[in-house]
Amino acid sequence: MAIDRVKRVTLMVPTYSGKPLVSRLYQLGVVHVSDVFSNIPATQTTLRKHHATTHVREDDIRKLEFVVPTLGALLVAEKSFIEGLFPAPVYVKKGELAEIVSSLEIDGIYSECKAICLERDTVERGLKDVQREKDSLKELLGLPWTLSELNGICSVSVRLGLFPKGNWSKLTLNRQARELLVWQDVSVSGARLKRVLVAYLPGGHDGNEGDEAAELLNTLGFKDIAIPKLPGRAEEETAELEKRRRALTERLATLHGRLSELAHLYHRKATALLGYLESEEERRDLETHFARSKKLLLVTGYIKEKDVHILEKTLGAEYPEHATVYDEPSPGEDVPVSLTLNPLFRPVQLITRMFGLPNYFSFDPTPYIVLNFLLFFGICFSDVIYGTMLVGLSCYMMKRYRQNPGLRNFFCLFLYAGVSTMLCGALMGGWAGDLYKPEYLGAGNVLLHVKERVAVFDPLNNLLVALVLVLGLGIINQFYALSLRMYREYRMGRPWDALMDGGLWMVFLSGLVILVGHVFIVVPPEAVVAGKAAAVVGAVGLVLTQGRMHKGIPARLITGLISVYGIMGTYGATAFVSDILSYSRLLALGLTTSIIAMSFNIIASLAGSAGTFFFVLALVAGHTLNFAICIIGSFVHPARLIMLEFFGRFYEAGATRFRPFGFHSERVQIIE
């Protein structure tokens, strides 16, 4: 359970062995290649970049990048929600992949997919146009005239439009309207607005009667209806548009069906080929990291210590003229990191990877966060019934996705969390909230009997004590983080930094906790004296050491002084207090889970007055909803406490992942 030890390797072979050696290294997949010219800059004047031997079908990659997502989108609907969130790679055997690479006709598949997609887009635009035209004809249905007749009137101004019904009487009683306008009510029965055909002369002897009529209509709230330039009546044109819509819909279904056929026939193969070609592209790029002269090929990189014998055995048997040099990585070097974990801890690695890989010279924190993360999750969820549901769901999902290691580990983490939830729920008396009460399940029910025997603490009835406990848990966790900081510094060969950036903070903060606690609870006088001494000694030590990176005694003392407060330096009193207060969220989330569960129990009890069936229905629906809502917070907030308050004290992330020169693809996985 650690960071895999690696060696820095430099490999040289004669130029004539370069091409077969590169292929053999790719097959072995044990060397993480680094750029020769970044590691040995002095050689840049005598060596030149190696020309990649791999031919990359870039045009095929471009075509497949269109085909794969296009066909994959049709298969998403056939997948479950979980499969959509965590897409599994395509599993192929070596022989099958070789056949796909040599025989799959990319050009034909791409051309057909492209043509279908273009026609589909045209059909979809046509459907939108048809719908838009149909919408424009809705207000014209029921008119006795054809649209061409309405558009063909020239001697007078004719406008078809809508009147608010409240303004209709204003129009009919308006003297000026009767002088300037003629109209006909052509409303459809039951319509919310009056539909009216209005006509008026475009101009009189003084040339402004048309303007007066238009202004009057606007004043009365008249809204014009656009009349499309179509020949027939609105009903006839609508019927024609409906025929067009049905024809386009049928064509769209035909195109969709053909794409679906192509997806089932070629998506898997196309994905496998795209993964292979992308890996070949990466191989080509990595080959340019090699260097060559007229007589030698030079390769530099890193190899796991456990794989050195594999490389040496292969080189000794196939390239006896080779020369290799192995060195230990030096501090400050960007060493690629590979983690090897016991299968028991592997699911928790998800939390670590969310933050980033650890520095090679540090340590893998995964085993050190198992207990506190699961404990935090259990406190937030803290219900036996919910924990049982989570365990059952996780077991089912692990079995269903057993072929996908990533998904299996993800649900295994929730399996662990479910067990923690059950334990914390049993100790704190959470059984679907308070479902054990006699008013829900009757006097002497099994849940009540088990709860009374197992529960040791009820946070709802002891809020202040519960708050003190979670804050105390936060203090312990922060001291745990400081101890891990000391461990990290010691492993990296900096024992004095471990003492000054970890040990002194532990001394100072221990004294601070005792002195603050003395204000609220009874503390023995001896402990108070020890706390004062620890606080003073720790503070003095921090003031003298936290500014050691600066030049000059005044700068060092000032930096040390403000670092104790928390503005600068490796930690701070204010940062410690804020970190501790953050742990109160554990209590808040745990109480939220319980209170919402109790609320649903009350709702179910009220629904139960209509019968047992409604009681059970409300109970299942309510607790399922609460389970789904609260599980999100129960994961997110403990993960936040780990990644910010805990990792922030000691964890140095950002290392490069160890990626050996060989076949790699997120899309395809080769199986034996």
JSON list of N, CA, C and O in Angstrom, two decimals, residues 373 376-383 385-387 389-390 414 417-418 421 432-433 585-600 621-639:
[
{"chain": "A", "resi": 373, "resn": "PHE", "atom": "N", "xyz": [-13.01, 9.34, 6.69]},
{"chain": "A", "resi": 373, "resn": "PHE", "atom": "CA", "xyz": [-14.04, 9.58, 5.69]},
{"chain": "A", "resi": 373, "resn": "PHE", "atom": "C", "xyz": [-15.29, 8.75, 5.96]},
{"chain": "A", "resi": 373, "resn": "PHE", "atom": "O", "xyz": [-16.42, 9.27, 5.91]},
{"chain": "A", "resi": 376, "resn": "PHE", "atom": "N", "xyz": [-17.14, 10.10, 8.97]},
{"chain": "A", "resi": 376, "resn": "PHE", "atom": "CA", "xyz": [-17.87, 11.33, 8.66]},
{"chain": "A", "resi": 376, "resn": "PHE", "atom": "C", "xyz": [-19.13, 11.02, 7.86]},
{"chain": "A", "resi": 376, "resn": "PHE", "atom": "O", "xyz": [-20.21, 11.58, 8.12]},
{"chain": "A", "resi": 377, "resn": "PHE", "atom": "N", "xyz": [-19.02, 10.13, 6.88]},
{"chain": "A", "resi": 377, "resn": "PHE", "atom": "CA", "xyz": [-20.19, 9.75, 6.09]},
{"chain": "A", "resi": 377, "resn": "PHE", "atom": "C", "xyz": [-21.26, 9.12, 6.99]},
{"chain": "A", "resi": 377, "resn": "PHE", "atom": "O", "xyz": [-22.45, 9.45, 6.88]},
{"chain": "A", "resi": 378, "resn": "GLY", "atom": "N", "xyz": [-20.83, 8.23, 7.87]},
{"chain": "A", "resi": 378, "resn": "GLY", "atom": "CA", "xyz": [-21.78, 7.57, 8.75]},
{"chain": "A", "resi": 378, "resn": "GLY", "atom": "C", "xyz": [-22.50, 8.55, 9.68]},
{"chain": "A", "resi": 378, "resn": "GLY", "atom": "O", "xyz": [-23.70, 8.40, 9.93]},
{"chain": "A", "resi": 379, "resn": "ILE", "atom": "N", "xyz": [-21.79, 9.55, 10.17]},
{"chain": "A", "resi": 379, "resn": "ILE", "atom": "CA", "xyz": [-22.42, 10.55, 11.05]},
{"chain": "A", "resi": 379, "resn": "ILE", "atom": "C", "xyz": [-23.44, 11.36, 10.26]},
{"chain": "A", "resi": 379, "resn": "ILE", "atom": "O", "xyz": [-24.52, 11.68, 10.76]},
{"chain": "A", "resi": 380, "resn": "CYS", "atom": "N", "xyz": [-23.11, 11.71, 9.01]},
{"chain": "A", "resi": 380, "resn": "CYS", "atom": "CA", "xyz": [-24.03, 12.52, 8.20]},
{"chain": "A", "resi": 380, "resn": "CYS", "atom": "C", "xyz": [-25.30, 11.74, 7.85]},
{"chain": "A", "resi": 380, "resn": "CYS", "atom": "O", "xyz": [-26.39, 12.31, 7.83]},
{"chain": "A", "resi": 381, "resn": "PHE", "atom": "N", "xyz": [-25.18, 10.46, 7.55]},
{"chain": "A", "resi": 381, "resn": "PHE", "atom": "CA", "xyz": [-26.34, 9.66, 7.14]},
{"chain": "A", "resi": 381, "resn": "PHE", "atom": "C", "xyz": [-27.01, 9.02, 8.35]},
{"chain": "A", "resi": 381, "resn": "PHE", "atom": "O", "xyz": [-28.24, 9.00, 8.46]},
{"chain": "A", "resi": 382, "resn": "SER", "atom": "N", "xyz": [-26.25, 8.44, 9.23]},
{"chain": "A", "resi": 382, "resn": "SER", "atom": "CA", "xyz": [-26.63, 7.93, 10.57]},
{"chain": "A", "resi": 382, "resn": "SER", "atom": "C", "xyz": [-28.05, 7.36, 10.65]},
{"chain": "A", "resi": 382, "resn": "SER", "atom": "O", "xyz": [-28.87, 7.83, 11.44]},
{"chain": "A", "resi": 383, "resn": "ASP", "atom": "N", "xyz": [-28.32, 6.34, 9.85]},
{"chain": "A", "resi": 383, "resn": "ASP", "atom": "CA", "xyz": [-29.62, 5.68, 9.92]},
{"chain": "A", "resi": 383, "resn": "ASP", "atom": "C", "xyz": [-29.45, 4.23, 9.49]},
{"chain": "A", "resi": 383, "resn": "ASP", "atom": "O", "xyz": [-28.91, 3.96, 8.41]},
{"chain": "A", "resi": 385, "resn": "ILE", "atom": "N", "xyz": [-31.71, 1.94, 8.64]},
{"chain": "A", "resi": 385, "resn": "ILE", "atom": "CA", "xyz": [-32.51, 1.56, 7.47]},
{"chain": "A", "resi": 385, "resn": "ILE", "atom": "C", "xyz": [-31.88, 2.10, 6.20]},
{"chain": "A", "resi": 385, "resn": "ILE", "atom": "O", "xyz": [-31.75, 1.38, 5.20]},
{"chain": "A", "resi": 386, "resn": "TYR", "atom": "N", "xyz": [-31.45, 3.35, 6.22]},
{"chain": "A", "resi": 386, "resn": "TYR", "atom": "CA", "xyz": [-30.82, 3.94, 5.05]},
{"chain": "A", "resi": 386, "resn": "TYR", "atom": "C", "xyz": [-29.50, 3.23, 4.74]},
{"chain": "A", "resi": 386, "resn": "TYR", "atom": "O", "xyz": [-29.14, 3.02, 3.57]},
{"chain": "A", "resi": 387, "resn": "GLY", "atom": "N", "xyz": [-28.76, 2.89, 5.78]},
{"chain": "A", "resi": 387, "resn": "GLY", "atom": "CA", "xyz": [-27.51, 2.16, 5.58]},
{"chain": "A", "resi": 387, "resn": "GLY", "atom": "C", "xyz": [-27.75, 0.80, 4.96]},
{"chain": "A", "resi": 387, "resn": "GLY", "atom": "O", "xyz": [-27.00, 0.36, 4.07]},
{"chain": "A", "resi": 389, "resn": "MET", "atom": "N", "xyz": [-30.30, 0.03, 3.02]},
{"chain": "A", "resi": 389, "resn": "MET", "atom": "CA", "xyz": [-30.65, 0.30, 1.62]},
{"chain": "A", "resi": 389, "resn": "MET", "atom": "C", "xyz": [-29.39, 0.56, 0.79]},
{"chain": "A", "resi": 389, "resn": "MET", "atom": "O", "xyz": [-29.27, 0.06, -0.34]},
{"chain": "A", "resi": 390, "resn": "LEU", "atom": "N", "xyz": [-28.45, 1.31, 1.35]},
{"chain": "A", "resi": 390, "resn": "LEU", "atom": "CA", "xyz": [-27.23, 1.64, 0.62]},
{"chain": "A", "resi": 390, "resn": "LEU", "atom": "C", "xyz": [-26.37, 0.40, 0.39]},
{"chain": "A", "resi": 390, "resn": "LEU", "atom": "O", "xyz": [-25.80, 0.21, -0.69]},
{"chain": "A", "resi": 414, "resn": "PHE", "atom": "N", "xyz": [-19.29, 3.00, -1.64]},
{"chain": "A", "resi": 414, "resn": "PHE", "atom": "CA", "xyz": [-20.59, 3.22, -1.01]},
{"chain": "A", "resi": 414, "resn": "PHE", "atom": "C", "xyz": [-21.04, 2.02, -0.19]},
{"chain": "A", "resi": 414, "resn": "PHE", "atom": "O", "xyz": [-21.83, 2.17, 0.75]},
{"chain": "A", "resi": 417, "resn": "ALA", "atom": "N", "xyz": [-19.42, 2.77, 2.99]},
{"chain": "A", "resi": 417, "resn": "ALA", "atom": "CA", "xyz": [-20.15, 3.87, 3.61]},
{"chain": "A", "resi": 417, "resn": "ALA", "atom": "C", "xyz": [-21.48, 3.40, 4.18]},
{"chain": "A", "resi": 417, "resn": "ALA", "atom": "O", "xyz": [-21.93, 3.89, 5.22]},
{"chain": "A", "resi": 418, "resn": "GLY", "atom": "N", "xyz": [-22.12, 2.44, 3.51]},
{"chain": "A", "resi": 418, "resn": "GLY", "atom": "CA", "xyz": [-23.38, 1.90, 4.02]},
{"chain": "A", "resi": 418, "resn": "GLY", "atom": "C", "xyz": [-23.20, 1.17, 5.34]},
{"chain": "A", "resi": 418, "resn": "GLY", "atom": "O", "xyz": [-24.04, 1.30, 6.25]},
{"chain": "A", "resi": 421, "resn": "THR", "atom": "N", "xyz": [-22.76, 3.76, 7.93]},
{"chain": "A", "resi": 421, "resn": "THR", "atom": "CA", "xyz": [-24.07, 4.39, 8.20]},
{"chain": "A", "resi": 421, "resn": "THR", "atom": "C", "xyz": [-24.89, 3.52, 9.15]},
{"chain": "A", "resi": 421, "resn": "THR", "atom": "O", "xyz": [-25.55, 4.04, 10.07]},
{"chain": "A", "resi": 432, "resn": "ALA", "atom": "N", "xyz": [-34.87, 4.87, 10.11]},
{"chain": "A", "resi": 432, "resn": "ALA", "atom": "CA", "xyz": [-35.80, 5.62, 9.26]},
{"chain": "A", "resi": 432, "resn": "ALA", "atom": "C", "xyz": [-36.40, 6.76, 10.06]},
{"chain": "A", "resi": 432, "resn": "ALA", "atom": "O", "xyz": [-37.61, 6.97, 10.11]},
{"chain": "A", "resi": 433, "resn": "GLY", "atom": "N", "xyz": [-35.49, 7.53, 10.69]},
{"chain": "A", "resi": 433, "resn": "GLY", "atom": "CA", "xyz": [-35.93, 8.59, 11.60]},
{"chain": "A", "resi": 433, "resn": "GLY", "atom": "C", "xyz": [-36.33, 7.97, 12.92]},
{"chain": "A", "resi": 433, "resn": "GLY", "atom": "O", "xyz": [-35.52, 7.39, 13.64]},
{"chain": "A", "resi": 585, "resn": "ARG", "atom": "N", "xyz": [-20.71, 20.84, 10.41]},
{"chain": "A", "resi": 585, "resn": "ARG", "atom": "CA", "xyz": [-21.59, 20.43, 9.31]},
{"chain": "A", "resi": 585, "resn": "ARG", "atom": "C", "xyz": [-21.98, 18.96, 9.44]},
{"chain": "A", "resi": 585, "resn": "ARG", "atom": "O", "xyz": [-23.01, 18.54, 8.95]},
{"chain": "A", "resi": 586, "resn": "LEU", "atom": "N", "xyz": [-21.11, 18.16, 10.08]},
{"chain": "A", "resi": 586, "resn": "LEU", "atom": "CA", "xyz": [-21.44, 16.74, 10.27]},
{"chain": "A", "resi": 586, "resn": "LEU", "atom": "C", "xyz": [-22.70, 16.59, 11.10]},
{"chain": "A", "resi": 586, "resn": "LEU", "atom": "O", "xyz": [-23.60, 15.81, 10.77]},
{"chain": "A", "resi": 587, "resn": "LEU", "atom": "N", "xyz": [-22.77, 17.36, 12.19]},
{"chain": "A", "resi": 587, "resn": "LEU", "atom": "CA", "xyz": [-23.96, 17.31, 13.04]},
{"chain": "A", "resi": 587, "resn": "LEU", "atom": "C", "xyz": [-25.18, 17.85, 12.29]},
{"chain": "A", "resi": 587, "resn": "LEU", "atom": "O", "xyz": [-26.27, 17.27, 12.37]},
{"chain": "A", "resi": 588, "resn": "ALA", "atom": "N", "xyz": [-24.99, 18.96, 11.57]},
{"chain": "A", "resi": 588, "resn": "ALA", "atom": "CA", "xyz": [-26.11, 19.56, 10.85]},
{"chain": "A", "resi": 588, "resn": "ALA", "atom": "C", "xyz": [-26.70, 18.59, 9.83]},
{"chain": "A", "resi": 588, "resn": "ALA", "atom": "O", "xyz": [-27.93, 18.44, 9.72]},
{"chain": "A", "resi": 589, "resn": "LEU", "atom": "N", "xyz": [-25.85, 17.90, 9.09]},
{"chain": "A", "resi": 589, "resn": "LEU", "atom": "CA", "xyz": [-26.34, 16.96, 8.08]},
{"chain": "A", "resi": 589, "resn": "LEU", "atom": "C", "xyz": [-26.99, 15.74, 8.72]},
{"chain": "A", "resi": 589, "resn": "LEU", "atom": "O", "xyz": [-28.00, 15.23, 8.24]},
{"chain": "A", "resi": 590, "resn": "GLY", "atom": "N", "xyz": [-26.40, 15.27, 9.82]},
{"chain": "A", "resi": 590, "resn": "GLY", "atom": "CA", "xyz": [-27.00, 14.13, 10.52]},
{"chain": "A", "resi": 590, "resn": "GLY", "atom": "C", "xyz": [-28.38, 14.47, 11.06]},
{"chain": "A", "resi": 590, "resn": "GLY", "atom": "O", "xyz": [-29.33, 13.67, 10.94]},
{"chain": "A", "resi": 591, "resn": "LEU", "atom": "N", "xyz": [-28.54, 15.66, 11.63]},
{"chain": "A", "resi": 591, "resn": "LEU", "atom": "CA", "xyz": [-29.84, 16.09, 12.14]},
{"chain": "A", "resi": 591, "resn": "LEU", "atom": "C", "xyz": [-30.83, 16.28, 11.00]},
{"chain": "A", "resi": 591, "resn": "LEU", "atom": "O", "xyz": [-32.02, 15.95, 11.13]},
{"chain": "A", "resi": 592, "resn": "THR", "atom": "N", "xyz": [-30.34, 16.82, 9.86]},
{"chain": "A", "resi": 592, "resn": "THR", "atom": "CA", "xyz": [-31.23, 17.00, 8.71]},
{"chain": "A", "resi": 592, "resn": "THR", "atom": "C", "xyz": [-31.79, 15.68, 8.23]},
{"chain": "A", "resi": 592, "resn": "THR", "atom": "O", "xyz": [-33.00, 15.55, 7.96]},
{"chain": "A", "resi": 593, "resn": "THR", "atom": "N", "xyz": [-30.93, 14.68, 8.11]},
{"chain": "A", "resi": 593, "resn": "THR", "atom": "CA", "xyz": [-31.40, 13.35, 7.69]},
{"chain": "A", "resi": 593, "resn": "THR", "atom": "C", "xyz": [-32.48, 12.83, 8.62]},
{"chain": "A", "resi": 593, "resn": "THR", "atom": "O", "xyz": [-33.53, 12.34, 8.18]},
{"chain": "A", "resi": 594, "resn": "SER", "atom": "N", "xyz": [-32.25, 12.94, 9.93]},
{"chain": "A", "resi": 594, "resn": "SER", "atom": "CA", "xyz": [-33.20, 12.42, 10.91]},
{"chain": "A", "resi": 594, "resn": "SER", "atom": "C", "xyz": [-34.52, 13.20, 10.91]},
{"chain": "A", "resi": 594, "resn": "SER", "atom": "O", "xyz": [-35.60, 12.61, 10.94]},
{"chain": "A", "resi": 595, "resn": "ILE", "atom": "N", "xyz": [-34.43, 14.53, 10.88]},
{"chain": "A", "resi": 595, "resn": "ILE", "atom": "CA", "xyz": [-35.63, 15.36, 10.97]},
{"chain": "A", "resi": 595, "resn": "ILE", "atom": "C", "xyz": [-36.52, 15.18, 9.74]},
{"chain": "A", "resi": 595, "resn": "ILE", "atom": "O", "xyz": [-37.74, 15.07, 9.85]},
{"chain": "A", "resi": 596, "resn": "ILE", "atom": "N", "xyz": [-35.91, 15.14, 8.56]},
{"chain": "A", "resi": 596, "resn": "ILE", "atom": "CA", "xyz": [-36.70, 14.92, 7.35]},
{"chain": "A", "resi": 596, "resn": "ILE", "atom": "C", "xyz": [-37.35, 13.54, 7.38]},
{"chain": "A", "resi": 596, "resn": "ILE", "atom": "O", "xyz": [-38.51, 13.37, 6.99]},
{"chain": "A", "resi": 597, "resn": "ALA", "atom": "N", "xyz": [-36.60, 12.54, 7.85]},
{"chain": "A", "resi": 597, "resn": "ALA", "atom": "CA", "xyz": [-37.16, 11.19, 7.97]},
{"chain": "A", "resi": 597, "resn": "ALA", "atom": "C", "xyz": [-38.35, 11.18, 8.93]},
{"chain": "A", "resi": 597, "resn": "ALA", "atom": "O", "xyz": [-39.38, 10.54, 8.66]},
{"chain": "A", "resi": 598, "resn": "MET", "atom": "N", "xyz": [-38.23, 11.90, 10.04]},
{"chain": "A", "resi": 598, "resn": "MET", "atom": "CA", "xyz": [-39.34, 11.98, 10.99]},
{"chain": "A", "resi": 598, "resn": "MET", "atom": "C", "xyz": [-40.55, 12.66, 10.36]},
{"chain": "A", "resi": 598, "resn": "MET", "atom": "O", "xyz": [-41.69, 12.26, 10.59]},
{"chain": "A", "resi": 599, "resn": "SER", "atom": "N", "xyz": [-40.29, 13.67, 9.56]},
{"chain": "A", "resi": 599, "resn": "SER", "atom": "CA", "xyz": [-41.39, 14.37, 8.89]},
{"chain": "A", "resi": 599, "resn": "SER", "atom": "C", "xyz": [-42.15, 13.44, 7.96]},
{"chain": "A", "resi": 599, "resn": "SER", "atom": "O", "xyz": [-43.39, 13.45, 7.91]},
{"chain": "A", "resi": 600, "resn": "PHE", "atom": "N", "xyz": [-41.42, 12.62, 7.23]},
{"chain": "A", "resi": 600, "resn": "PHE", "atom": "CA", "xyz": [-42.08, 11.67, 6.33]},
{"chain": "A", "resi": 600, "resn": "PHE", "atom": "C", "xyz": [-42.84, 10.60, 7.13]},
{"chain": "A", "resi": 600, "resn": "PHE", "atom": "O", "xyz": [-43.87, 10.09, 6.66]},
{"chain": "A", "resi": 621, "resn": "ALA", "atom": "N", "xyz": [-42.23, 6.07, -0.42]},
{"chain": "A", "resi": 621, "resn": "ALA", "atom": "CA", "xyz": [-41.94, 7.20, -1.29]},
{"chain": "A", "resi": 621, "resn": "ALA", "atom": "C", "xyz": [-41.15, 8.28, -0.55]},
{"chain": "A", "resi": 621, "resn": "ALA", "atom": "O", "xyz": [-40.15, 8.81, -1.07]},
{"chain": "A", "resi": 622, "resn": "GLY", "atom": "N", "xyz": [-41.56, 8.60, 0.66]},
{"chain": "A", "resi": 622, "resn": "GLY", "atom": "CA", "xyz": [-40.89, 9.65, 1.42]},
{"chain": "A", "resi": 622, "resn": "GLY", "atom": "C", "xyz": [-39.46, 9.30, 1.77]},
{"chain": "A", "resi": 622, "resn": "GLY", "atom": "O", "xyz": [-38.54, 10.11, 1.58]},
{"chain": "A", "resi": 623, "resn": "HIS", "atom": "N", "xyz": [-39.25, 8.08, 2.26]},
{"chain": "A", "resi": 623, "resn": "HIS", "atom": "CA", "xyz": [-37.90, 7.71, 2.67]},
{"chain": "A", "resi": 623, "resn": "HIS", "atom": "C", "xyz": [-36.99, 7.47, 1.47]},
{"chain": "A", "resi": 623, "resn": "HIS", "atom": "O", "xyz": [-35.78, 7.69, 1.57]},
{"chain": "A", "resi": 624, "resn": "THR", "atom": "N", "xyz": [-37.54, 7.04, 0.36]},
{"chain": "A", "resi": 624, "resn": "THR", "atom": "CA", "xyz": [-36.72, 6.92, -0.86]},
{"chain": "A", "resi": 624, "resn": "THR", "atom": "C", "xyz": [-36.24, 8.30, -1.30]},
{"chain": "A", "resi": 624, "resn": "THR", "atom": "O", "xyz": [-35.07, 8.47, -1.68]},
{"chain": "A", "resi": 625, "resn": "LEU", "atom": "N", "xyz": [-37.12, 9.28, -1.25]},
{"chain": "A", "resi": 625, "resn": "LEU", "atom": "CA", "xyz": [-36.73, 10.65, -1.61]},
{"chain": "A", "resi": 625, "resn": "LEU", "atom": "C", "xyz": [-35.68, 11.19, -0.64]},
{"chain": "A", "resi": 625, "resn": "LEU", "atom": "O", "xyz": [-34.68, 11.79, -1.06]},
{"chain": "A", "resi": 626, "resn": "ASN", "atom": "N", "xyz": [-35.88, 10.99, 0.64]},
{"chain": "A", "resi": 626, "resn": "ASN", "atom": "CA", "xyz": [-34.92, 11.46, 1.64]},
{"chain": "A", "resi": 626, "resn": "ASN", "atom": "C", "xyz": [-33.57, 10.77, 1.46]},
{"chain": "A", "resi": 626, "resn": "ASN", "atom": "O", "xyz": [-32.51, 11.40, 1.58]},
{"chain": "A", "resi": 627, "resn": "PHE", "atom": "N", "xyz": [-33.61, 9.47, 1.17]},
{"chain": "A", "resi": 627, "resn": "PHE", "atom": "CA", "xyz": [-32.38, 8.72, 0.92]},
{"chain": "A", "resi": 627, "resn": "PHE", "atom": "C", "xyz": [-31.61, 9.32, -0.25]},
{"chain": "A", "resi": 627, "resn": "PHE", "atom": "O", "xyz": [-30.41, 9.56, -0.17]},
{"chain": "A", "resi": 628, "resn": "ALA", "atom": "N", "xyz": [-32.32, 9.60, -1.35]},
{"chain": "A", "resi": 628, "resn": "ALA", "atom": "CA", "xyz": [-31.67, 10.13, -2.54]},
{"chain": "A", "resi": 628, "resn": "ALA", "atom": "C", "xyz": [-31.09, 11.52, -2.31]},
{"chain": "A", "resi": 628, "resn": "ALA", "atom": "O", "xyz": [-30.01, 11.84, -2.81]},
{"chain": "A", "resi": 629, "resn": "ILE", "atom": "N", "xyz": [-31.80, 12.34, -1.54]},
{"chain": "A", "resi": 629, "resn": "ILE", "atom": "CA", "xyz": [-31.34, 13.71, -1.30]},
{"chain": "A", "resi": 629, "resn": "ILE", "atom": "C", "xyz": [-30.15, 13.73, -0.34]},
{"chain": "A", "resi": 629, "resn": "ILE", "atom": "O", "xyz": [-29.12, 14.36, -0.60]},
{"chain": "A", "resi": 630, "resn": "CYS", "atom": "N", "xyz": [-30.29, 13.03, 0.76]},
{"chain": "A", "resi": 630, "resn": "CYS", "atom": "CA", "xyz": [-29.29, 13.13, 1.83]},
{"chain": "A", "resi": 630, "resn": "CYS", "atom": "C", "xyz": [-28.00, 12.40, 1.51]},
{"chain": "A", "resi": 630, "resn": "CYS", "atom": "O", "xyz": [-26.94, 12.74, 2.05]},
{"chain": "A", "resi": 631, "resn": "ILE", "atom": "N", "xyz": [-28.06, 11.40, 0.63]},
{"chain": "A", "resi": 631, "resn": "ILE", "atom": "CA", "xyz": [-26.82, 10.66, 0.32]},
{"chain": "A", "resi": 631, "resn": "ILE", "atom": "C", "xyz": [-25.84, 11.56, -0.42]},
{"chain": "A", "resi": 631, "resn": "ILE", "atom": "O", "xyz": [-24.62, 11.40, -0.29]},
{"chain": "A", "resi": 632, "resn": "ILE", "atom": "N", "xyz": [-26.36, 12.54, -1.16]},
{"chain": "A", "resi": 632, "resn": "ILE", "atom": "CA", "xyz": [-25.47, 13.45, -1.89]},
{"chain": "A", "resi": 632, "resn": "ILE", "atom": "C", "xyz": [-24.66, 14.30, -0.90]},
{"chain": "A", "resi": 632, "resn": "ILE", "atom": "O", "xyz": [-23.44, 14.38, -0.98]},
{"chain": "A", "resi": 633, "resn": "GLY", "atom": "N", "xyz": [-25.36, 14.92, 0.04]},
{"chain": "A", "resi": 633, "resn": "GLY", "atom": "CA", "xyz": [-24.67, 15.72, 1.04]},
{"chain": "A", "resi": 633, "resn": "GLY", "atom": "C", "xyz": [-23.76, 14.90, 1.92]},
{"chain": "A", "resi": 633, "resn": "GLY", "atom": "O", "xyz": [-22.69, 15.36, 2.34]},
{"chain": "A", "resi": 634, "resn": "SER", "atom": "N", "xyz": [-24.17, 13.66, 2.19]},
{"chain": "A", "resi": 634, "resn": "SER", "atom": "CA", "xyz": [-23.36, 12.79, 3.06]},
{"chain": "A", "resi": 634, "resn": "SER", "atom": "C", "xyz": [-22.06, 12.38, 2.40]},
{"chain": "A", "resi": 634, "resn": "SER", "atom": "O", "xyz": [-21.12, 11.98, 3.09]},
{"chain": "A", "resi": 635, "resn": "PHE", "atom": "N", "xyz": [-22.00, 12.44, 1.07]},
{"chain": "A", "resi": 635, "resn": "PHE", "atom": "CA", "xyz": [-20.75, 12.17, 0.37]},
{"chain": "A", "resi": 635, "resn": "PHE", "atom": "C", "xyz": [-19.94, 13.45, 0.15]},
{"chain": "A", "resi": 635, "resn": "PHE", "atom": "O", "xyz": [-18.73, 13.49, 0.39]},
{"chain": "A", "resi": 636, "resn": "VAL", "atom": "N", "xyz": [-20.62, 14.49, -0.29]},
{"chain": "A", "resi": 636, "resn": "VAL", "atom": "CA", "xyz": [-19.92, 15.72, -0.68]},
{"chain": "A", "resi": 636, "resn": "VAL", "atom": "C", "xyz": [-19.23, 16.38, 0.51]},
{"chain": "A", "resi": 636, "resn": "VAL", "atom": "O", "xyz": [-18.05, 16.78, 0.42]},
{"chain": "A", "resi": 637, "resn": "HIS", "atom": "N", "xyz": [-19.93, 16.50, 1.62]},
{"chain": "A", "resi": 637, "resn": "HIS", "atom": "CA", "xyz": [-19.36, 17.26, 2.75]},
{"chain": "A", "resi": 637, "resn": "HIS", "atom": "C", "xyz": [-18.22, 16.52, 3.45]},
{"chain": "A", "resi": 637, "resn": "HIS", "atom": "O", "xyz": [-17.20, 17.16, 3.78]},
{"chain": "A", "resi": 638, "resn": "PRO", "atom": "N", "xyz": [-18.29, 15.21, 3.69]},
{"chain": "A", "resi": 638, "resn": "PRO", "atom": "CA", "xyz": [-17.09, 14.53, 4.21]},
{"chain": "A", "resi": 638, "resn": "PRO", "atom": "C", "xyz": [-15.92, 14.61, 3.23]},
{"chain": "A", "resi": 638, "resn": "PRO", "atom": "O", "xyz": [-14.77, 14.78, 3.65]},
{"chain": "A", "resi": 639, "resn": "ALA", "atom": "N", "xyz": [-16.21, 14.49, 1.92]},
{"chain": "A", "resi": 639, "resn": "ALA", "atom": "CA", "xyz": [-15.13, 14.62, 0.94]},
{"chain": "A", "resi": 639, "resn": "ALA", "atom": "C", "xyz": [-14.52, 16.02, 1.00]},
{"chain": "A", "resi": 639, "resn": "ALA", "atom": "O", "xyz": [-13.29, 16.18, 0.87]}
]
